[in-house]
XYZ file of N, CA and C in Angstrom:
639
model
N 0.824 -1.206 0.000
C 0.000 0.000 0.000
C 0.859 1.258 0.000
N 2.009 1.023 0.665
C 2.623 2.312 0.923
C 3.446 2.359 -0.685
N 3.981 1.822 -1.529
C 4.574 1.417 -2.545
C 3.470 2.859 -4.057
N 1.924 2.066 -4.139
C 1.104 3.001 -4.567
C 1.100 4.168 -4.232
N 1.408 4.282 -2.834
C 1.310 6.096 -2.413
C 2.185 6.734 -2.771
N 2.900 6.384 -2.956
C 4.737 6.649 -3.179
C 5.002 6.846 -5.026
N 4.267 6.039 -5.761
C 4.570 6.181 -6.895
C 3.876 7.371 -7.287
N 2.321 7.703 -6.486
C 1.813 8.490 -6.753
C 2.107 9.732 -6.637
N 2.698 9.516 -5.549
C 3.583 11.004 -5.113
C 4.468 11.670 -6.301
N 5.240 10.648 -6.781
C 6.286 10.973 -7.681
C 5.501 11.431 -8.700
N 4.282 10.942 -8.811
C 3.898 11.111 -10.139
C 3.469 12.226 -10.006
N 2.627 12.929 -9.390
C 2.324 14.259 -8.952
C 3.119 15.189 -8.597
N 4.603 15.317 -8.660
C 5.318 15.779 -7.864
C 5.789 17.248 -8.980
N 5.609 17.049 -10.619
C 5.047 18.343 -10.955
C 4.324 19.077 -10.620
N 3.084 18.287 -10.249
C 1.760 19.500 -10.370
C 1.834 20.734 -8.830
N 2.893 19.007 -7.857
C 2.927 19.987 -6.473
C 4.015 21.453 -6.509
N 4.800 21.042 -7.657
C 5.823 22.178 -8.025
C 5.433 23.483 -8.585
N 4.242 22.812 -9.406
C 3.644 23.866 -10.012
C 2.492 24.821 -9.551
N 1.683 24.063 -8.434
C 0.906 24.868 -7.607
C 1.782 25.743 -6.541
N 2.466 25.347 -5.939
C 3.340 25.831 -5.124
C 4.037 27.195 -5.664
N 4.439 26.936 -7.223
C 5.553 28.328 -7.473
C 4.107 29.213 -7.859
N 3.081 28.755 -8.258
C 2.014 29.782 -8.695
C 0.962 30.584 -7.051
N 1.502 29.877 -6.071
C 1.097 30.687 -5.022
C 1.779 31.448 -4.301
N 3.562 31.087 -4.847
C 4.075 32.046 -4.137
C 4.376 33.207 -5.126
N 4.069 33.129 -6.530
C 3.829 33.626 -7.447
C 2.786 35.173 -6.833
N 1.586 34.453 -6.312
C 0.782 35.366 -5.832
C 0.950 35.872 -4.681
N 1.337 35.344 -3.631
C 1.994 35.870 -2.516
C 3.106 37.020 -3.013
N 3.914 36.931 -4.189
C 5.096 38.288 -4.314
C 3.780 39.167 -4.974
N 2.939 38.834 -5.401
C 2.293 39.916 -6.651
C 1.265 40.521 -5.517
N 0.814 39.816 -4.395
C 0.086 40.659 -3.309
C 0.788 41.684 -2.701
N 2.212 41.439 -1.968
C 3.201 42.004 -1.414
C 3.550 43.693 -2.612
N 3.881 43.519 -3.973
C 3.918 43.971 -4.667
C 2.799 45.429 -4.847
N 1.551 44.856 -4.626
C 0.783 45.303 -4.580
C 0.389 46.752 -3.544
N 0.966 46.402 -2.482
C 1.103 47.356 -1.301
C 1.675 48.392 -2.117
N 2.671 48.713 -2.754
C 3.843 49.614 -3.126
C 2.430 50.738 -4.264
N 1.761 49.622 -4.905
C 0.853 50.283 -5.629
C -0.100 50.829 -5.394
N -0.386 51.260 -3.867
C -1.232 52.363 -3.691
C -1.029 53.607 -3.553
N -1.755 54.384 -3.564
C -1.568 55.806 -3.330
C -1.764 56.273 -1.999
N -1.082 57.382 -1.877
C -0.810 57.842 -0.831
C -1.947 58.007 0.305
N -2.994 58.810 -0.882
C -4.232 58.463 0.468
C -4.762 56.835 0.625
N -4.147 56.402 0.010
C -5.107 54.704 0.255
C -4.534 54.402 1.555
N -3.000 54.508 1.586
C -2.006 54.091 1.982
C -2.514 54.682 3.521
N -2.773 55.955 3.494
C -3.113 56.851 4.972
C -4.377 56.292 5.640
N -5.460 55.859 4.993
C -6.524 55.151 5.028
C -6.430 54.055 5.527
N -5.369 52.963 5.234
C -5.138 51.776 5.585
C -4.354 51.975 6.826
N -3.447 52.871 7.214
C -3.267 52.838 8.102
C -3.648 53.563 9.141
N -4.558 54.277 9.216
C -5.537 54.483 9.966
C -6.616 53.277 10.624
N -7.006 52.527 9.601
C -7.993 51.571 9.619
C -7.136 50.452 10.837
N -5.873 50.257 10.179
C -4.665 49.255 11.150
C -4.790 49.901 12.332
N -4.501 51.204 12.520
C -4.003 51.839 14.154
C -5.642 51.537 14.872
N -6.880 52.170 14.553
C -7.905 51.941 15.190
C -8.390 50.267 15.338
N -8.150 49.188 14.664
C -7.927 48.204 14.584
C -6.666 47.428 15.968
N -5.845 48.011 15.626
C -5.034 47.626 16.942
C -5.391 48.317 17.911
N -5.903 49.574 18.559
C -6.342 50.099 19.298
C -7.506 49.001 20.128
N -8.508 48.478 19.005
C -9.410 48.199 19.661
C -9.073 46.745 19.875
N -8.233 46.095 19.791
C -8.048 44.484 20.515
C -7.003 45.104 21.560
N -6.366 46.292 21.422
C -5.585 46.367 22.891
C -6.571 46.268 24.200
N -7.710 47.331 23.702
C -8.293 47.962 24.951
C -9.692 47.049 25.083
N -9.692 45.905 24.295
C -10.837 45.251 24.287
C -12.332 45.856 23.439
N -11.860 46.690 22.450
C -13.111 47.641 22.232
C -14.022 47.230 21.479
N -15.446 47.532 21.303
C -16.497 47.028 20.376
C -15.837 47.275 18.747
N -14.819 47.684 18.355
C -14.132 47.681 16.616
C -13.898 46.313 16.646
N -13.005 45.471 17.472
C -12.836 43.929 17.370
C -13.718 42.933 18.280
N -14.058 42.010 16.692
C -15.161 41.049 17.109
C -14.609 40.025 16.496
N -13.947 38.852 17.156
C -13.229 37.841 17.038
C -14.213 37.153 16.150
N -14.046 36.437 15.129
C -15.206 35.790 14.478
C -15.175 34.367 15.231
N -16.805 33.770 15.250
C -16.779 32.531 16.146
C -16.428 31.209 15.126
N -16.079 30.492 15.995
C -15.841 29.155 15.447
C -16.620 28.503 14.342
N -17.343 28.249 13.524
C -18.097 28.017 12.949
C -18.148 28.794 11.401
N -18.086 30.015 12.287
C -17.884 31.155 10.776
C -16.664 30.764 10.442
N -15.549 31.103 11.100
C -14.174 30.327 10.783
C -14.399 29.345 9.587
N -14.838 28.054 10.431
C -14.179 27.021 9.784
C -15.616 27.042 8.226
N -16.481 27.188 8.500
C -17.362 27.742 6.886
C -16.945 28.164 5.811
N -16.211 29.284 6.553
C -15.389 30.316 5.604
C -13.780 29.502 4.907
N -13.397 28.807 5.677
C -12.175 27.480 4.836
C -13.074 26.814 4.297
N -13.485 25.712 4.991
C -14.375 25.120 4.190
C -15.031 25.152 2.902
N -15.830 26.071 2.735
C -16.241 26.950 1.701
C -14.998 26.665 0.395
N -13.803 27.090 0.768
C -12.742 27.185 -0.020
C -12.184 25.756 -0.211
N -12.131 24.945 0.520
C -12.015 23.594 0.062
C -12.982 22.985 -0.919
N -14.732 23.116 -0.335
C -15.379 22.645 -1.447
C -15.327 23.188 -2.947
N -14.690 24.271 -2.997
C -14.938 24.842 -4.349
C -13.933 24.040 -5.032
N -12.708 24.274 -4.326
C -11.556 23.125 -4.989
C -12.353 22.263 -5.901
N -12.784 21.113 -4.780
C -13.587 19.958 -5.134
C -14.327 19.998 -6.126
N -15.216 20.977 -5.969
C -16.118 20.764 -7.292
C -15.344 21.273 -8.562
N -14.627 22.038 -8.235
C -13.935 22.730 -9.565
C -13.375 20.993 -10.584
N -12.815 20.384 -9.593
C -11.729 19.011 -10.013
C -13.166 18.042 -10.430
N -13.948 18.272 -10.043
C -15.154 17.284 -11.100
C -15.081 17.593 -12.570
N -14.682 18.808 -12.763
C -14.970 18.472 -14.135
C -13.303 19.135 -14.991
N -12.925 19.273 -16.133
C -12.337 19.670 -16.822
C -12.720 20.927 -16.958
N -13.389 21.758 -17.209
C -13.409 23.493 -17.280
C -13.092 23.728 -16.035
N -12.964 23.026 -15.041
C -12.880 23.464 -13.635
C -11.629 23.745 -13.353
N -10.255 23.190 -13.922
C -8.738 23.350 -14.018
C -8.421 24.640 -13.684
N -8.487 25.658 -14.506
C -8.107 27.243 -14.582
C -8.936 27.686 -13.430
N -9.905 27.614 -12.863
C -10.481 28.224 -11.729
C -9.513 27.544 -10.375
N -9.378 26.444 -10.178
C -8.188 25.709 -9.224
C -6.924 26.263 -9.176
N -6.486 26.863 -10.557
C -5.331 27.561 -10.097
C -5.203 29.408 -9.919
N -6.626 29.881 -10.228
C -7.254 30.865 -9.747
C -7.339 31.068 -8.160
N -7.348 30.528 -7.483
C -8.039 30.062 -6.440
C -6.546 30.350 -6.086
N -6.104 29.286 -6.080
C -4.261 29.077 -5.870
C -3.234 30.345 -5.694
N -3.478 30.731 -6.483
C -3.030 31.980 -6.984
C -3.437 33.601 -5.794
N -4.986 33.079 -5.953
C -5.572 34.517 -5.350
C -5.550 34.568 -3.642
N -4.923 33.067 -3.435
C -4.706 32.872 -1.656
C -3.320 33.479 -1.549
N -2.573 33.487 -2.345
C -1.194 33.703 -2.318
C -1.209 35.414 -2.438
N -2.126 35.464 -3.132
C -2.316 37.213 -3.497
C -2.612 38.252 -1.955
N -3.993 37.434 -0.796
C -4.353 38.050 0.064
C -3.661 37.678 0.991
N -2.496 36.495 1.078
C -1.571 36.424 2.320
C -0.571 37.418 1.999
N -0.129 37.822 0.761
C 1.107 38.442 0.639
C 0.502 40.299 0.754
N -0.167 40.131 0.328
C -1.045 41.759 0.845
C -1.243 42.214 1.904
N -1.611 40.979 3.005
C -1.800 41.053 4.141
C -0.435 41.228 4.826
N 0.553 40.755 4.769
C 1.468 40.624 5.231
C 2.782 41.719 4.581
N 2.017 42.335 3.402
C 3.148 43.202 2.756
C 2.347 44.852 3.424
N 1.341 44.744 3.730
C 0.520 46.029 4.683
C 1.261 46.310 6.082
N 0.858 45.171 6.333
C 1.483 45.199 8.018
C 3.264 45.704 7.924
N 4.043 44.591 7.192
C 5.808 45.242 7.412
C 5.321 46.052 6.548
N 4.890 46.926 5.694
C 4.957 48.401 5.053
C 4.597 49.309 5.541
N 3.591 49.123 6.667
C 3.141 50.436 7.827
C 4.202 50.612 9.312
N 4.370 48.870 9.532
C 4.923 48.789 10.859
C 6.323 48.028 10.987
N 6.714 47.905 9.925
C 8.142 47.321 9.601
C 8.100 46.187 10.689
N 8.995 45.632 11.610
C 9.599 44.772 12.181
C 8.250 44.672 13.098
N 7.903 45.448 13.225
C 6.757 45.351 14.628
C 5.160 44.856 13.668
N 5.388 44.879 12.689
C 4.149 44.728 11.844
C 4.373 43.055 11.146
N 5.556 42.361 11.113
C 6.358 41.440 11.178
C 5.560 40.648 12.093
N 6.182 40.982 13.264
C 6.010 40.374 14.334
C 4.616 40.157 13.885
N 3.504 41.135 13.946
C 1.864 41.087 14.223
C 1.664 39.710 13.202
N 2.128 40.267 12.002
C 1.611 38.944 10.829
C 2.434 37.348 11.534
N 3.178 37.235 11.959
C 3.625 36.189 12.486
C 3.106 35.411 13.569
N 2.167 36.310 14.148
C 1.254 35.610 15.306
C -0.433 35.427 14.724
N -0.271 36.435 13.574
C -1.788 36.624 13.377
C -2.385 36.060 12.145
N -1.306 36.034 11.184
C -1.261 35.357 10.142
C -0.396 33.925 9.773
N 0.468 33.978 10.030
C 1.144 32.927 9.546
C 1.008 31.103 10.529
N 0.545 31.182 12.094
C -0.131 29.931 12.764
C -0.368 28.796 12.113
N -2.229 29.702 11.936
C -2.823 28.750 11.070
C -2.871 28.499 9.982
N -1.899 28.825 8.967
C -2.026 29.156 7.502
C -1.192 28.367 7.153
N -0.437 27.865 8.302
C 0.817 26.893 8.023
C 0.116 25.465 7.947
N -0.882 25.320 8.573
C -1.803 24.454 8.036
C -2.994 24.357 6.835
N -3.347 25.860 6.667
C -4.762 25.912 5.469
C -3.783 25.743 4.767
N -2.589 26.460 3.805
C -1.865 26.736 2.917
C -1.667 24.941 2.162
N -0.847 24.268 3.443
C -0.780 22.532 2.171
C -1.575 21.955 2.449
N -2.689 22.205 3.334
C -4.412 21.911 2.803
C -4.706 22.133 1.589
N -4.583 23.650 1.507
C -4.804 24.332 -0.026
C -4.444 23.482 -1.020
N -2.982 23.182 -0.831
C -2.532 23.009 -2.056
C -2.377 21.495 -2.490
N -2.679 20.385 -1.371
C -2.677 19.262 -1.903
C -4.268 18.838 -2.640
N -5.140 19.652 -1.362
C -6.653 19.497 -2.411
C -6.338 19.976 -3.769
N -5.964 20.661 -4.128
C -5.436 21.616 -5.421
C -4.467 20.331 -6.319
N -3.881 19.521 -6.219
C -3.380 18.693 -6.669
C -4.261 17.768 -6.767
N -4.463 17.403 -5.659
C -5.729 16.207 -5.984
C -7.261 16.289 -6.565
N -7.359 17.337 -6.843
C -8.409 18.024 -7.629
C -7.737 18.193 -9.329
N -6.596 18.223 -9.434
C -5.907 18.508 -10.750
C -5.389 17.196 -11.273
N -4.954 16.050 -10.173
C -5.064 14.442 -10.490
C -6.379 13.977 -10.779
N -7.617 14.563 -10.405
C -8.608 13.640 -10.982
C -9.302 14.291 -11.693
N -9.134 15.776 -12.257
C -9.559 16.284 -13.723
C -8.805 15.346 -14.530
N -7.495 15.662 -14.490
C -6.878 14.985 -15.573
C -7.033 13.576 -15.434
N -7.219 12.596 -14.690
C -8.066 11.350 -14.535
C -9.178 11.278 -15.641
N -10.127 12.337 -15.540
C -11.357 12.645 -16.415
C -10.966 12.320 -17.848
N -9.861 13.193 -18.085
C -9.007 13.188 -19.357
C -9.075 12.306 -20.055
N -8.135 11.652 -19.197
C -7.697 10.520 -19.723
C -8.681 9.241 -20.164
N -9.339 9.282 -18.829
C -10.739 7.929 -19.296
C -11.640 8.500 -20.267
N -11.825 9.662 -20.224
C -13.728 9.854 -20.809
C -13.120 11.019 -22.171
N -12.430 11.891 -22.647
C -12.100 12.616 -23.172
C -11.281 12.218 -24.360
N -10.415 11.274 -24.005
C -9.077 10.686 -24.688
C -9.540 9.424 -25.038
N -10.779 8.918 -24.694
C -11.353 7.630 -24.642
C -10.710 6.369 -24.515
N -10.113 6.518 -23.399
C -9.584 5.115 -22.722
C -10.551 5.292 -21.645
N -10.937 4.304 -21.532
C -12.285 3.382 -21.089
C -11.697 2.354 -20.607
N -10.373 2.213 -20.368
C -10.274 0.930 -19.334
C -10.189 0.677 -18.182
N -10.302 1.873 -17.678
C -10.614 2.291 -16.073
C -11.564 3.342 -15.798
N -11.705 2.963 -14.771
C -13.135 3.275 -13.894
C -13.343 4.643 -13.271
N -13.868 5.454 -13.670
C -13.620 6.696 -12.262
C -14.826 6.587 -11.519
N -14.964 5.759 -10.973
C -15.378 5.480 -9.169
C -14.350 5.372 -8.460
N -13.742 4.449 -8.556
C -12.169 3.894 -7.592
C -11.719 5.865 -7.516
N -11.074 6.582 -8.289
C -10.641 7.714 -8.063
C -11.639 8.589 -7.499
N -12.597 8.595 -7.834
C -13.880 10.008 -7.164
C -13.669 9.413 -5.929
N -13.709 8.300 -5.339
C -14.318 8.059 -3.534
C -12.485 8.259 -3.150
N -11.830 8.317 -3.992
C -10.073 8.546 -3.385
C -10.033 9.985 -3.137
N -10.621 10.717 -4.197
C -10.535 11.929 -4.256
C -11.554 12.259 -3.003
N -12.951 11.800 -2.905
C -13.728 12.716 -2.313
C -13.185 12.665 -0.712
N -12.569 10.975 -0.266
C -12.054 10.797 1.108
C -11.174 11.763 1.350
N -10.149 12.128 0.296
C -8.843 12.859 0.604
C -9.218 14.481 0.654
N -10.718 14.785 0.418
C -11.142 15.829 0.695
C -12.007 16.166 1.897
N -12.145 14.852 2.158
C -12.774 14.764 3.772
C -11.762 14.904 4.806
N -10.782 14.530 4.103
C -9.258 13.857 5.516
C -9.323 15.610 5.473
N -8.761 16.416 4.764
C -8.698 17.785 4.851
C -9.291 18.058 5.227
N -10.535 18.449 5.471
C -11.713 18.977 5.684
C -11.130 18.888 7.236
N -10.764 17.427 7.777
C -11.044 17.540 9.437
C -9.369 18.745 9.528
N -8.802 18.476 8.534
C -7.407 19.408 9.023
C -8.228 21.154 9.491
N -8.636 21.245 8.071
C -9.119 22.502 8.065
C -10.123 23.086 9.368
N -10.727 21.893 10.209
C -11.519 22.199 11.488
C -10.182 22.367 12.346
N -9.576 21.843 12.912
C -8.117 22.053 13.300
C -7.766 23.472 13.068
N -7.224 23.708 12.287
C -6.975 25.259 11.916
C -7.783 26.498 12.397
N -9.083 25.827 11.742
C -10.138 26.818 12.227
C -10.199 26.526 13.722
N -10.069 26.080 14.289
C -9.816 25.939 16.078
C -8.985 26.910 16.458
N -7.401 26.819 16.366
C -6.351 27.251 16.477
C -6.361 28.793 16.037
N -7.049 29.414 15.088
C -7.273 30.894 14.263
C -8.593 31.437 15.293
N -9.583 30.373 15.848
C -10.701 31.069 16.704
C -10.172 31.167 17.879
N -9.455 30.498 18.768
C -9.314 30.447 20.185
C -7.713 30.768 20.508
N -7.071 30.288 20.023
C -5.255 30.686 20.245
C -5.021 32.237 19.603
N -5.514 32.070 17.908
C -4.658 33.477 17.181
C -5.099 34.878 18.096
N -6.278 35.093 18.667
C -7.008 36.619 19.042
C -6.046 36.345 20.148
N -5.459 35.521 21.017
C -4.739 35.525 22.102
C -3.240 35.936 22.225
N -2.997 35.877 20.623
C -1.463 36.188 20.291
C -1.490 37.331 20.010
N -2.648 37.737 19.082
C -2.657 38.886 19.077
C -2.444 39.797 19.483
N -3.213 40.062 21.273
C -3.572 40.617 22.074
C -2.307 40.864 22.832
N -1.042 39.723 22.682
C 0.227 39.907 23.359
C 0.824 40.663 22.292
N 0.941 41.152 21.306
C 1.836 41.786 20.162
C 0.909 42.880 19.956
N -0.185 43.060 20.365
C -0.802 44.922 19.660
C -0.217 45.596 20.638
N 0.146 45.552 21.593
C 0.344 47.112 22.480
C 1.569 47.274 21.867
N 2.708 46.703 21.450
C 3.788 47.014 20.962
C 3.680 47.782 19.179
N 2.751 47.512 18.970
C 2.194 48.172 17.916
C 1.441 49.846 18.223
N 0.496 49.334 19.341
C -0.458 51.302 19.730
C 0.793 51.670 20.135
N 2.087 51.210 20.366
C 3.003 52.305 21.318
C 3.871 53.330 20.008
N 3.480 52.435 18.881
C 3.925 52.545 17.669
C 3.543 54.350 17.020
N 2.054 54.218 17.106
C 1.359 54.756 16.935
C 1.264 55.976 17.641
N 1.505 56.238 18.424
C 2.039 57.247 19.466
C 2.859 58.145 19.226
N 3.937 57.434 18.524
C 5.597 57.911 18.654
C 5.154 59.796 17.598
């Protein structure tokens, strides 16, 4: 059994190369992105950041931790689309859309924060962003493979008309290996509802003191 997993690996071991450079692809083009605003956007956003850190310092009605549930919906959500996208063949280019545009709002997110607050804005994305993402992210991207192994599965049997294999055996491989994620992605969403607002809360005052200066 372990022999099959292993070949499979290898065999996939483009597509994991290729999802991978196309999200960090989007991660530089988010980061990038910061540089491309204008000055009042730029004053705006960081305004929005300082009253934002203000209000998880002092506990204020601006921050409302989202609850558990919304969390994990809101991944979720993003896993099933994977999924359905990999049912069919037009679904390919939206999978690496997807891929792409996660890489776009981590690197934005994280190119805001060190562009307003340098080292101290670092720090914030490192407790606030980067946790749980170290888990959604090769969530992301193996559903994203295994959604791009069983389009091209499709291909091959029904398109290319080889008909000598079955896609049942692959859909219940695929749909399990989107369930096994699924429980990762509750995990995450745990860890982002109850731990991240807690890290937070230790790294904003070093930020309002910021704000001050």
């Amino acid at each position: 059994m372990i022999r099959p997993f292993r070949y499979a690996l290898k065999d996939q071991t483009p597509i994991y190369v290729f999802v991978s450079v196309l999200f960090l692809m989007g991660v530089v083009f988010g980061a990038l992105m910061v540089n491309a605003l204008t000055l009042e956007q730029q004053q705006d956003l960081s305004r929005y950041l300082g009253n934002f850190f203000i209000s998880i310092n002092e506990g204020g009605a601006g921050f409302h931790p989202m609850a558990f549930w919304e969390v994990a919906v809101l991944h979720l959500k993003w896993l099933g689309l994977i999924w359905l996208l990999g049912l069919s063949v037009i679904g390919l280019p939206g999978i690496l859309i997807l891929d792409f545009l996660k890489g776009v709002l981590i690197g934005f997110t994280v190119g805001c924060l060190v562009g307003q607050f340098t080292w101290k804005g670092l720090l914030f994305a490192l407790v606030s962003v980067a946790p749980h993402n170290l888990i959604i992210i090769p969530v992301l991207l193996i559903s994203s493979v295994a959604a791009i192994g069983f389009s091209l599965n499709i291909i091959r049997s029904r398109v290319l008309m080889n008909r000598s294999g079955s896609v049942a055996g692959p859909f219940v491989n695929y749909t399990g290996v989107t369930m096994a994620l699924g429980l990762m992605m509750l995990a995450a969403s745990s860890f982002e509802t109850w731990v991240t607002p807690v890290m937070m809360a230790w790294v904003t005052p070093m930020l309002e003191s910021s704000l001050t200066l």
